[in-house]
Structure formats: structure tokens, C-alpha cells
């Protein structure tokens, strides 16, 4: 409600919008909100342009059929219509609505002393006490409340006429239940006449529009002396198409008239019969007459305690209603007080919780401040200890300061891990680590074979770096990786680049020892960008026909070190080199097998098969089919061509070798055996002994893996069958025919064996080999450039800086090298133009700006050959 609004208008508005409301101390309490009236069809159609009836007329037409009926009063959950109230008769019985007394003991649970009672509560207790004494007195005298007598109503003339047909079954059932005639109900207030069937207007409900039912008719109407009021049929107005826009032409209902009690009394005095009214001033609805309503106006003297009793006992319900209202108001105030108390307790609990949190936070900050002071004190004490020694190690180990600092930070991190992460103590540790490691690694010789006094070994460097890894350990940080790139990368890169490639023992030992101290990405970078290019350069310079040292002797030790991508590129280059060298190779030369056999367990089966089908198998096939195949002559044996083929059984798949022998050797061998068995001889026994010796000699030439092959066994068994047939003097033709019939089946089995391993192709993929050759040529060119850069940078140990060495090398190869003022500085270092690239020097490393396809770019450390290739 607005502050400037009239209180009377606000009261009317509240009572109009809500139902069952009461004003208590200026506040309106209601049972619920009044349902809003639904919009009619005409209002929805015409809107503000229609001529509608007012709200009172429409409500009266919808709610009741006539305004002449008595008023209806609704209270609580009890409702009785005016038609039923007209049937009530005046009864002088007393009102039986006496409330039970409240507990006399009005004590508060939380208080030790009783609460002082108000005057209203004292008067209520006195009234309840007097009512209790009156009831006990009446009970002792045997006087009780008057019983309600049933009313006498004349029955209908046609009452129970239906018994002529049914035999009075319904009446007998009622009599068994105690019915003695007259109206129904315990007190005789029900209907007298039974409900009769009657033709009603279509779709009309019971009691709609003031329609009089048979049971509600008066006795005069039932006797026929008074004609019942004609019911009006509900006429549904049908609008035609042309008059739908017109406003409603229905007649307005009668206007509602409101009368006071005095006016009703005056009208009742004029009439002979008293006027019945419905009194709803109390908690229950009661029917009384107007002469009893005015009892409250009588002057009644006050009692000694100041209480004015009512003039009639019939008004007690009204007083009880008022008392209940006061009690409810008091209860609402008590509930408000309880709610306020609960809210205050919750607020106090919340404040206590906040106070506890604040104290805990303050205590935590005190602990953090104390721990931070401890951390700073530990760092200061360590630095003071090192400064007292002039920054020099306390022992002969140059890495002693770095080891002491790493141990200090490692212990601080284990004790104060939370503060270490929150205040970024790692940055202090990183700065001190770079300083101490740079000073200690000046005497480190990564490839030194023996530890001299004052020389730092790789194992010592790895141990110190591991301690710094624990001190700078953080899953989301790359500080340790930056530390390794800043301090270890330059010595490692220089050592691996300057060492001869074929002297593999020292570099491999160095990588194995330093690997535990290197992050995975840094170690992978060393293998792919430092070691890999050097090996590619050495392989490209290797000549299989001129070098006396086989390549596998200095390449196989790197198999367990290099990643698969680097090895695959090296293997492709090696296969290309061997293929070029085997173009003029003769199968009888066994040196090719010495070069290729060590790679059989290294290369994949598919790569080996492609290489063999391109370089080896064609030469062996030419040997088997040239001049009719491998010659077999018992008189002058030459097993060298056969040995040249079968010696490849460890490298060439067995199905390929057996296929070569099946087509180039076994036909000649069976033909020679058959001719020898058919040759005439005087001493058959001696001839068969020579044939058996010849057979065993050829069998011993087969390697053991080939002897177990099914095709080889079948061919050798056919030779035995020929010899057995000749000794038994049987014809040899059936054996030869069976051998010819088995030949296609044996070829099909060899094809199936080859298809099982995917080795049916005749050679390697041309596109793949061409790509491998291009990659090998590119790697050879990069290796050549890197070798020149390494030679130019080798002067760094003689007093020339790395930048000066690279500047000299740029002048030799004709690449522009000059400062780039547009780029300015990067990490405090000037940016230079090296050909088409932008670079800057940081320590002994070169950082190159690598543009991205999506835009922008990043600075990355690169190898010398990569820088030279991109600069051109």
C-alpha cells in the first residue's frame, strides 16, 4: 500500500481482492485470494466497444435466479443455502458451543518465573470457571440441554403411492432403520416427500436458476392450492451473421438492494409472522429471528471485575469468536517473535562461523609469513656461505656450489611446498642454477675418456642436474627444460657434432649417461637434429664397393638409441646405396651377402623383400634360367651355381628360393638321374652305388632349413622312387608322370606361401624408392653444409665467439649476415639477418624465428645445417 493512500480505500481494496480476511493492528490477514472473474465471449469479441452489463448485474444473473431470496452468509468451512435456511424453524434450545478451558498453568518453558497474565486472560479464565460450575450444577440437578424435537410436516397426498407396485419394500427398510414417519434425519430436519421424477429443461442441472424441485416445494404447492412458479427456460441467443457486431439486448436483472437490521425489524413488525435471518457473527451459522438479534443493545450492568456480560446466552458464540480472534492474533505475535529469535540465532551462528574463518585465515597467513621468512633465511645463509668462499667450490669439484644450492632448494621445497608454489620460489632457484651451472660446466669435457683432476665428468653433471630437477619439479612448468637448454645444450651439441661418426662408442656412452638428466623433448632433439643429420651425412658419403669396413659395424650400435623415424630414413638411404652398388654384381660373388645379411633382422620383412626383389632375386633368377638352368652333369659336376643360390637362404624367403630351384634346378637334376639310370652298364651294382653316392652329395649341399620344405622333400623323394624302380627293374615312366602331375600343385603351394606374407610383388614401389633417394640427396647436402659450419665454428675454442665464427662462415658461403634494427632485441640479445632468416644468439645456441601457417611464429633453437638450408 502507498504511504499517501487513504486507509479506508486500502481496506475496501483488500477486502474486495481477498476472502476470509480480518484486520489486526493495521495489518490484513486473509485465507486466500479471491478468484478473478473470467472474461466473457462478448468482451473478448467487442472489447471496449461493446455495451456490456455492469458487474453486479452479471454476477447476480450468473450466481442466482432472483434477488428476492434471503441473504446468504458463509463462514469457516460450513455452507448452507438460503433455500435450506427457509425450512429451519425457531428453536429456543441453548447454543452448545462452549470452548474448553486453556491450561491454567501459563508458564514459559525457558523462564523460571511465571509470566504475568493480562486482564483479558483473567476474564476468560473466570468465564470458563463459571461455565464449568454451571454444567456441574445442572448435572447434579439432573437438568440437561433441551433435546431438539422433530418438526411436524404434512406429508404429500401421493406419499408412498408407489408401494402399490413394489409392496412397500423401501418403507419397510426405513422402518427397520428406526424411521417412524415425518421428515428424515436424526433431528427430523430432512425432506418429507421423496424425490420425484419430473421432466426438466434440456441440460439443466439440479437447483439451477431457481428451479423448484419437488422435494423443496411448500405444502400449499404440494396440495395444489398454490401454483409453483414457472421456470424460465434458458434461451440461447443465436446471432445471425449480420447482427454479430451488435451489443447484447438481454434485459438487465434487478438491482441488488442492501438493508440494515433496523429496516428489517420495521418490515417484520408490519407483518404478523417473524422474519427469519441467518446470523454469521459467530464461528458457526445459525438461523434466528430479528427480535433476538437486538439482544446486544440491552443495557447490562458491569460485574465487579469490569466485564460486561451479554444480554442473552445466544450471543456466546460471538464472544467465543472474538476470543479466538484475540488468541490467534496473540499466537501470530508469538510466532513472529519466535521467527525473529531464530533469525537472530542463525545470524549469530553465521557471524561465529565467519569469525572462525577469519581467525583461521589470519593464522594461516602468519604461518605462511613465518615459512617464507625461513625460506629466505635458508637462501641467504647458503649464498653467504658461497660468498665467503669467493664463489669457489670448497672441494676440487667445480660443481660443488651448484650441488649445494640444489640441495638447499630441494630441502626447502620438501618442507614448504605450498609457499614454494604460491610465491614462485622456482624463479629464484632458476636464476641461481643458471649462474652456478654455467660457472661449473666450463671444465666439463663431455667426451673425455678418463677423469683428470679438476675435470667435470658426465656422471657428475647428470647427478647435479637430477637434484635441480627435483628442486624445480612442477608439472605445469618448463623451468628445468629451460635450464637444460641454457646450460647443457651448447656443450652437448658441440661434442656430438665434432666427434667422428664412425667412432660411436664415446657419443653413445655420453647419451646413455646424460639421458636421466635430460627432459624427453631435449633428448629427442639431440637425436633427431644433432646425431641424425651427422649419420645421414656419413651414410651418403659411404661407398659399399670401396669402403672396407661394413656399414653395419658402426650403424648397429645406434639401433637402440635413435628413434624409429630417424632409423627409417637411414635404412632407406642404405638400401638405395646397396641397390646402386649391386647393379654390376655377379651372383657367384659372396661379398654382397656379407653386406646384406646383417640387415635381415633389422629391416622389416616388407622392406627386405622389396630390396631383394629389386637387387638380388632378379640376378639369382637369371642364374637359374640362363643356358637352360643350373647345369647338372654327373660326369663333370660344377655345384658353384647351385651354391650361389642356396647360400641366400638366411636372407631370401624360402618360398622364393624353392621356386627358383623348382624351375631351374630340379628339372635338370631329375633328367640327369633318369638318364644315368637308363644308361647301359655291365656292372649295375657298381652303377647304383655311384648313383647313391651322387644323390647323397647333392642332398648335403641343401641347407637344413631348405631340406625341410615340402617341395624339396617331394623332389628328393621322386629321385629315390626312380632309383628304387630302376633297382627293381620296373618302368620309370610312371614315376616321371606322377612328378609332372605334382608340378602345378607344388607351384600353387609356393604361391600361397608367398601370398601369406604379402611377398607376391616383383619389386619395390618405385615412388617410395624415389622419395627415399630424394631424401638421401637432401640429407647429404645438409650434412655437407653442416660439416663446413662445424669447421668454421671450431675456432670458438681459440678465443673466437660463436657469433664471429658463424659470421665468417656466412661470408664463405655467400650469405648475408648483418644486424636487423627493425626486429630490435629478443631476450636482451640483438636480432640478426642471416640470409632469409632472423636469428639471435643466446649462449652457444642459435634461435631461429619459425613462421606458422596460421599466422605469427615462434623462436626455436636450430642446428647449423637447418639454419643454412633455410637461409638459402
JSON list of N, CA, C and O in Angstrom, two decimals, residues 780-817:
[
{"chain": "A", "resi": 780, "resn": "UNK", "atom": "N", "xyz": [72.35, -35.50, -47.63]},
{"chain": "A", "resi": 780, "resn": "UNK", "atom": "CA", "xyz": [73.78, -35.41, -47.96]},
{"chain": "A", "resi": 780, "resn": "UNK", "atom": "C", "xyz": [74.21, -33.95, -48.12]},
{"chain": "A", "resi": 780, "resn": "UNK", "atom": "O", "xyz": [75.27, -33.54, -47.63]},
{"chain": "A", "resi": 781, "resn": "UNK", "atom": "N", "xyz": [73.35, -33.14, -48.78]},
{"chain": "A", "resi": 781, "resn": "UNK", "atom": "CA", "xyz": [73.69, -31.73, -48.95]},
{"chain": "A", "resi": 781, "resn": "UNK", "atom": "C", "xyz": [73.71, -31.01, -47.60]},
{"chain": "A", "resi": 781, "resn": "UNK", "atom": "O", "xyz": [74.61, -30.21, -47.33]},
{"chain": "A", "resi": 782, "resn": "UNK", "atom": "N", "xyz": [72.73, -31.30, -46.73]},
{"chain": "A", "resi": 782, "resn": "UNK", "atom": "CA", "xyz": [72.69, -30.67, -45.41]},
{"chain": "A", "resi": 782, "resn": "UNK", "atom": "C", "xyz": [73.89, -31.09, -44.58]},
{"chain": "A", "resi": 782, "resn": "UNK", "atom": "O", "xyz": [74.46, -30.28, -43.84]},
{"chain": "A", "resi": 783, "resn": "UNK", "atom": "N", "xyz": [74.30, -32.33, -44.70]},
{"chain": "A", "resi": 783, "resn": "UNK", "atom": "CA", "xyz": [75.46, -32.80, -43.93]},
{"chain": "A", "resi": 783, "resn": "UNK", "atom": "C", "xyz": [76.73, -32.11, -44.40]},
{"chain": "A", "resi": 783, "resn": "UNK", "atom": "O", "xyz": [77.60, -31.77, -43.59]},
{"chain": "A", "resi": 784, "resn": "UNK", "atom": "N", "xyz": [76.79, -31.88, -45.70]},
{"chain": "A", "resi": 784, "resn": "UNK", "atom": "CA", "xyz": [77.99, -31.19, -46.21]},
{"chain": "A", "resi": 784, "resn": "UNK", "atom": "C", "xyz": [78.07, -29.75, -45.69]},
{"chain": "A", "resi": 784, "resn": "UNK", "atom": "O", "xyz": [79.13, -29.29, -45.27]},
{"chain": "A", "resi": 785, "resn": "UNK", "atom": "N", "xyz": [76.92, -29.08, -45.68]},
{"chain": "A", "resi": 785, "resn": "UNK", "atom": "CA", "xyz": [76.90, -27.71, -45.17]},
{"chain": "A", "resi": 785, "resn": "UNK", "atom": "C", "xyz": [77.20, -27.67, -43.68]},
{"chain": "A", "resi": 785, "resn": "UNK", "atom": "O", "xyz": [77.89, -26.77, -43.19]},
{"chain": "A", "resi": 786, "resn": "UNK", "atom": "N", "xyz": [76.67, -28.64, -42.96]},
{"chain": "A", "resi": 786, "resn": "UNK", "atom": "CA", "xyz": [76.90, -28.64, -41.51]},
{"chain": "A", "resi": 786, "resn": "UNK", "atom": "C", "xyz": [78.36, -28.91, -41.19]},
{"chain": "A", "resi": 786, "resn": "UNK", "atom": "O", "xyz": [78.91, -28.37, -40.23]},
{"chain": "A", "resi": 787, "resn": "UNK", "atom": "N", "xyz": [78.98, -29.75, -41.98]},
{"chain": "A", "resi": 787, "resn": "UNK", "atom": "CA", "xyz": [80.41, -30.02, -41.75]},
{"chain": "A", "resi": 787, "resn": "UNK", "atom": "C", "xyz": [81.22, -28.75, -41.95]},
{"chain": "A", "resi": 787, "resn": "UNK", "atom": "O", "xyz": [82.14, -28.45, -41.17]},
{"chain": "A", "resi": 788, "resn": "UNK", "atom": "N", "xyz": [80.85, -27.96, -42.95]},
{"chain": "A", "resi": 788, "resn": "UNK", "atom": "CA", "xyz": [81.56, -26.70, -43.16]},
{"chain": "A", "resi": 788, "resn": "UNK", "atom": "C", "xyz": [81.31, -25.74, -42.01]},
{"chain": "A", "resi": 788, "resn": "UNK", "atom": "O", "xyz": [82.22, -25.03, -41.56]},
{"chain": "A", "resi": 789, "resn": "UNK", "atom": "N", "xyz": [80.04, -25.71, -41.50]},
{"chain": "A", "resi": 789, "resn": "UNK", "atom": "CA", "xyz": [79.74, -24.81, -40.37]},
{"chain": "A", "resi": 789, "resn": "UNK", "atom": "C", "xyz": [80.48, -25.24, -39.12]},
{"chain": "A", "resi": 789, "resn": "UNK", "atom": "O", "xyz": [80.93, -24.39, -38.35]},
{"chain": "A", "resi": 790, "resn": "UNK", "atom": "N", "xyz": [80.60, -26.53, -38.90]},
{"chain": "A", "resi": 790, "resn": "UNK", "atom": "CA", "xyz": [81.31, -27.02, -37.71]},
{"chain": "A", "resi": 790, "resn": "UNK", "atom": "C", "xyz": [82.78, -26.66, -37.79]},
{"chain": "A", "resi": 790, "resn": "UNK", "atom": "O", "xyz": [83.41, -26.26, -36.81]},
{"chain": "A", "resi": 791, "resn": "UNK", "atom": "N", "xyz": [83.33, -26.78, -38.97]},
{"chain": "A", "resi": 791, "resn": "UNK", "atom": "CA", "xyz": [84.74, -26.43, -39.13]},
{"chain": "A", "resi": 791, "resn": "UNK", "atom": "C", "xyz": [84.95, -24.93, -38.90]},
{"chain": "A", "resi": 791, "resn": "UNK", "atom": "O", "xyz": [85.96, -24.52, -38.32]},
{"chain": "A", "resi": 792, "resn": "UNK", "atom": "N", "xyz": [83.95, -24.13, -39.33]},
{"chain": "A", "resi": 792, "resn": "UNK", "atom": "CA", "xyz": [84.07, -22.69, -39.12]},
{"chain": "A", "resi": 792, "resn": "UNK", "atom": "C", "xyz": [83.89, -22.33, -37.65]},
{"chain": "A", "resi": 792, "resn": "UNK", "atom": "O", "xyz": [84.51, -21.41, -37.15]},
{"chain": "A", "resi": 793, "resn": "UNK", "atom": "N", "xyz": [82.99, -23.05, -36.98]},
{"chain": "A", "resi": 793, "resn": "UNK", "atom": "CA", "xyz": [82.73, -22.76, -35.58]},
{"chain": "A", "resi": 793, "resn": "UNK", "atom": "C", "xyz": [83.75, -23.37, -34.64]},
{"chain": "A", "resi": 793, "resn": "UNK", "atom": "O", "xyz": [83.73, -23.11, -33.44]},
{"chain": "A", "resi": 794, "resn": "UNK", "atom": "N", "xyz": [84.63, -24.16, -35.15]},
{"chain": "A", "resi": 794, "resn": "UNK", "atom": "CA", "xyz": [85.62, -24.81, -34.29]},
{"chain": "A", "resi": 794, "resn": "UNK", "atom": "C", "xyz": [86.59, -23.80, -33.70]},
{"chain": "A", "resi": 794, "resn": "UNK", "atom": "O", "xyz": [87.25, -24.06, -32.70]},
{"chain": "A", "resi": 795, "resn": "UNK", "atom": "N", "xyz": [86.66, -22.61, -34.32]},
{"chain": "A", "resi": 795, "resn": "UNK", "atom": "CA", "xyz": [87.56, -21.59, -33.79]},
{"chain": "A", "resi": 795, "resn": "UNK", "atom": "C", "xyz": [87.09, -20.97, -32.51]},
{"chain": "A", "resi": 795, "resn": "UNK", "atom": "O", "xyz": [87.76, -20.11, -31.95]},
{"chain": "A", "resi": 796, "resn": "UNK", "atom": "N", "xyz": [85.85, -21.33, -32.05]},
{"chain": "A", "resi": 796, "resn": "UNK", "atom": "CA", "xyz": [85.33, -20.76, -30.80]},
{"chain": "A", "resi": 796, "resn": "UNK", "atom": "C", "xyz": [86.20, -21.10, -29.61]},
{"chain": "A", "resi": 796, "resn": "UNK", "atom": "O", "xyz": [86.30, -20.35, -28.66]},
{"chain": "A", "resi": 797, "resn": "UNK", "atom": "N", "xyz": [86.86, -22.25, -29.67]},
{"chain": "A", "resi": 797, "resn": "UNK", "atom": "CA", "xyz": [87.72, -22.64, -28.56]},
{"chain": "A", "resi": 797, "resn": "UNK", "atom": "C", "xyz": [89.03, -21.88, -28.56]},
{"chain": "A", "resi": 797, "resn": "UNK", "atom": "O", "xyz": [89.76, -21.90, -27.59]},
{"chain": "A", "resi": 798, "resn": "UNK", "atom": "N", "xyz": [89.31, -21.20, -29.68]},
{"chain": "A", "resi": 798, "resn": "UNK", "atom": "CA", "xyz": [90.56, -20.46, -29.76]},
{"chain": "A", "resi": 798, "resn": "UNK", "atom": "C", "xyz": [90.40, -18.99, -29.47]},
{"chain": "A", "resi": 798, "resn": "UNK", "atom": "O", "xyz": [91.20, -18.18, -29.91]},
{"chain": "A", "resi": 799, "resn": "UNK", "atom": "N", "xyz": [89.35, -18.58, -28.81]},
{"chain": "A", "resi": 799, "resn": "UNK", "atom": "CA", "xyz": [89.15, -17.19, -28.46]},
{"chain": "A", "resi": 799, "resn": "UNK", "atom": "C", "xyz": [88.13, -16.48, -29.33]},
{"chain": "A", "resi": 799, "resn": "UNK", "atom": "O", "xyz": [87.85, -15.30, -29.09]},
{"chain": "A", "resi": 800, "resn": "UNK", "atom": "N", "xyz": [87.60, -17.14, -30.36]},
{"chain": "A", "resi": 800, "resn": "UNK", "atom": "CA", "xyz": [86.61, -16.54, -31.25]},
{"chain": "A", "resi": 800, "resn": "UNK", "atom": "C", "xyz": [85.23, -16.96, -30.76]},
{"chain": "A", "resi": 800, "resn": "UNK", "atom": "O", "xyz": [84.98, -18.14, -30.49]},
{"chain": "A", "resi": 801, "resn": "UNK", "atom": "N", "xyz": [84.30, -15.98, -30.66]},
{"chain": "A", "resi": 801, "resn": "UNK", "atom": "CA", "xyz": [82.95, -16.29, -30.19]},
{"chain": "A", "resi": 801, "resn": "UNK", "atom": "C", "xyz": [82.17, -17.06, -31.26]},
{"chain": "A", "resi": 801, "resn": "UNK", "atom": "O", "xyz": [82.56, -17.10, -32.44]},
{"chain": "A", "resi": 802, "resn": "UNK", "atom": "N", "xyz": [81.09, -17.61, -30.82]},
{"chain": "A", "resi": 802, "resn": "UNK", "atom": "CA", "xyz": [80.26, -18.39, -31.74]},
{"chain": "A", "resi": 802, "resn": "UNK", "atom": "C", "xyz": [79.64, -17.50, -32.82]},
{"chain": "A", "resi": 802, "resn": "UNK", "atom": "O", "xyz": [79.52, -17.89, -33.98]},
{"chain": "A", "resi": 803, "resn": "UNK", "atom": "N", "xyz": [79.27, -16.29, -32.47]},
{"chain": "A", "resi": 803, "resn": "UNK", "atom": "CA", "xyz": [78.69, -15.36, -33.46]},
{"chain": "A", "resi": 803, "resn": "UNK", "atom": "C", "xyz": [79.73, -15.00, -34.52]},
{"chain": "A", "resi": 803, "resn": "UNK", "atom": "O", "xyz": [79.43, -14.96, -35.73]},
{"chain": "A", "resi": 804, "resn": "UNK", "atom": "N", "xyz": [80.97, -14.75, -34.09]},
{"chain": "A", "resi": 804, "resn": "UNK", "atom": "CA", "xyz": [82.02, -14.40, -35.05]},
{"chain": "A", "resi": 804, "resn": "UNK", "atom": "C", "xyz": [82.33, -15.55, -35.98]},
{"chain": "A", "resi": 804, "resn": "UNK", "atom": "O", "xyz": [82.55, -15.36, -37.18]},
{"chain": "A", "resi": 805, "resn": "UNK", "atom": "N", "xyz": [82.33, -16.79, -35.41]},
{"chain": "A", "resi": 805, "resn": "UNK", "atom": "CA", "xyz": [82.58, -17.96, -36.27]},
{"chain": "A", "resi": 805, "resn": "UNK", "atom": "C", "xyz": [81.48, -18.12, -37.31]},
{"chain": "A", "resi": 805, "resn": "UNK", "atom": "O", "xyz": [81.76, -18.40, -38.49]},
{"chain": "A", "resi": 806, "resn": "UNK", "atom": "N", "xyz": [80.22, -17.91, -36.91]},
{"chain": "A", "resi": 806, "resn": "UNK", "atom": "CA", "xyz": [79.12, -18.03, -37.87]},
{"chain": "A", "resi": 806, "resn": "UNK", "atom": "C", "xyz": [79.15, -16.89, -38.89]},
{"chain": "A", "resi": 806, "resn": "UNK", "atom": "O", "xyz": [78.80, -17.07, -40.05]},
{"chain": "A", "resi": 807, "resn": "UNK", "atom": "N", "xyz": [79.62, -15.72, -38.46]},
{"chain": "A", "resi": 807, "resn": "UNK", "atom": "CA", "xyz": [79.74, -14.59, -39.41]},
{"chain": "A", "resi": 807, "resn": "UNK", "atom": "C", "xyz": [80.79, -14.89, -40.48]},
{"chain": "A", "resi": 807, "resn": "UNK", "atom": "O", "xyz": [80.60, -14.60, -41.67]},
{"chain": "A", "resi": 808, "resn": "UNK", "atom": "N", "xyz": [81.90, -15.50, -40.07]},
{"chain": "A", "resi": 808, "resn": "UNK", "atom": "CA", "xyz": [82.93, -15.89, -41.04]},
{"chain": "A", "resi": 808, "resn": "UNK", "atom": "C", "xyz": [82.41, -16.95, -42.00]},
{"chain": "A", "resi": 808, "resn": "UNK", "atom": "O", "xyz": [82.66, -16.89, -43.21]},
{"chain": "A", "resi": 809, "resn": "UNK", "atom": "N", "xyz": [81.66, -17.89, -41.45]},
{"chain": "A", "resi": 809, "resn": "UNK", "atom": "CA", "xyz": [81.11, -18.96, -42.30]},
{"chain": "A", "resi": 809, "resn": "UNK", "atom": "C", "xyz": [80.10, -18.39, -43.30]},
{"chain": "A", "resi": 809, "resn": "UNK", "atom": "O", "xyz": [80.04, -18.82, -44.45]},
{"chain": "A", "resi": 810, "resn": "UNK", "atom": "N", "xyz": [79.31, -17.38, -42.87]},
{"chain": "A", "resi": 810, "resn": "UNK", "atom": "CA", "xyz": [78.36, -16.76, -43.79]},
{"chain": "A", "resi": 810, "resn": "UNK", "atom": "C", "xyz": [79.09, -16.06, -44.93]},
{"chain": "A", "resi": 810, "resn": "UNK", "atom": "O", "xyz": [78.62, -16.08, -46.09]},
{"chain": "A", "resi": 811, "resn": "UNK", "atom": "N", "xyz": [80.24, -15.45, -44.65]},
{"chain": "A", "resi": 811, "resn": "UNK", "atom": "CA", "xyz": [81.00, -14.82, -45.72]},
{"chain": "A", "resi": 811, "resn": "UNK", "atom": "C", "xyz": [81.56, -15.83, -46.70]},
{"chain": "A", "resi": 811, "resn": "UNK", "atom": "O", "xyz": [81.65, -15.56, -47.91]},
{"chain": "A", "resi": 812, "resn": "UNK", "atom": "N", "xyz": [81.90, -17.02, -46.24]},
{"chain": "A", "resi": 812, "resn": "UNK", "atom": "CA", "xyz": [82.44, -18.04, -47.13]},
{"chain": "A", "resi": 812, "resn": "UNK", "atom": "C", "xyz": [81.39, -18.61, -48.07]},
{"chain": "A", "resi": 812, "resn": "UNK", "atom": "O", "xyz": [81.68, -18.89, -49.23]},
{"chain": "A", "resi": 813, "resn": "UNK", "atom": "N", "xyz": [80.17, -18.80, -47.56]},
{"chain": "A", "resi": 813, "resn": "UNK", "atom": "CA", "xyz": [79.13, -19.41, -48.40]},
{"chain": "A", "resi": 813, "resn": "UNK", "atom": "C", "xyz": [78.28, -18.37, -49.11]},
{"chain": "A", "resi": 813, "resn": "UNK", "atom": "O", "xyz": [77.36, -18.71, -49.85]},
{"chain": "A", "resi": 814, "resn": "UNK", "atom": "N", "xyz": [78.58, -17.06, -48.91]},
{"chain": "A", "resi": 814, "resn": "UNK", "atom": "CA", "xyz": [77.88, -16.00, -49.62]},
{"chain": "A", "resi": 814, "resn": "UNK", "atom": "C", "xyz": [76.49, -15.70, -49.09]},
{"chain": "A", "resi": 814, "resn": "UNK", "atom": "O", "xyz": [75.58, -15.40, -49.89]},
{"chain": "A", "resi": 815, "resn": "UNK", "atom": "N", "xyz": [76.31, -15.77, -47.78]},
{"chain": "A", "resi": 815, "resn": "UNK", "atom": "CA", "xyz": [75.01, -15.48, -47.15]},
{"chain": "A", "resi": 815, "resn": "UNK", "atom": "C", "xyz": [75.13, -14.17, -46.39]},
{"chain": "A", "resi": 815, "resn": "UNK", "atom": "O", "xyz": [76.12, -13.93, -45.69]},
{"chain": "A", "resi": 816, "resn": "UNK", "atom": "N", "xyz": [74.13, -13.30, -46.52]},
{"chain": "A", "resi": 816, "resn": "UNK", "atom": "CA", "xyz": [74.14, -12.00, -45.87]},
{"chain": "A", "resi": 816, "resn": "UNK", "atom": "C", "xyz": [73.99, -12.18, -44.36]},
{"chain": "A", "resi": 816, "resn": "UNK", "atom": "O", "xyz": [73.12, -12.92, -43.89]},
{"chain": "A", "resi": 817, "resn": "UNK", "atom": "N", "xyz": [74.82, -11.49, -43.60]},
{"chain": "A", "resi": 817, "resn": "UNK", "atom": "CA", "xyz": [74.77, -11.54, -42.13]},
{"chain": "A", "resi": 817, "resn": "UNK", "atom": "C", "xyz": [74.98, -10.13, -41.61]},
{"chain": "A", "resi": 817, "resn": "UNK", "atom": "O", "xyz": [76.08, -9.55, -41.76]}
]
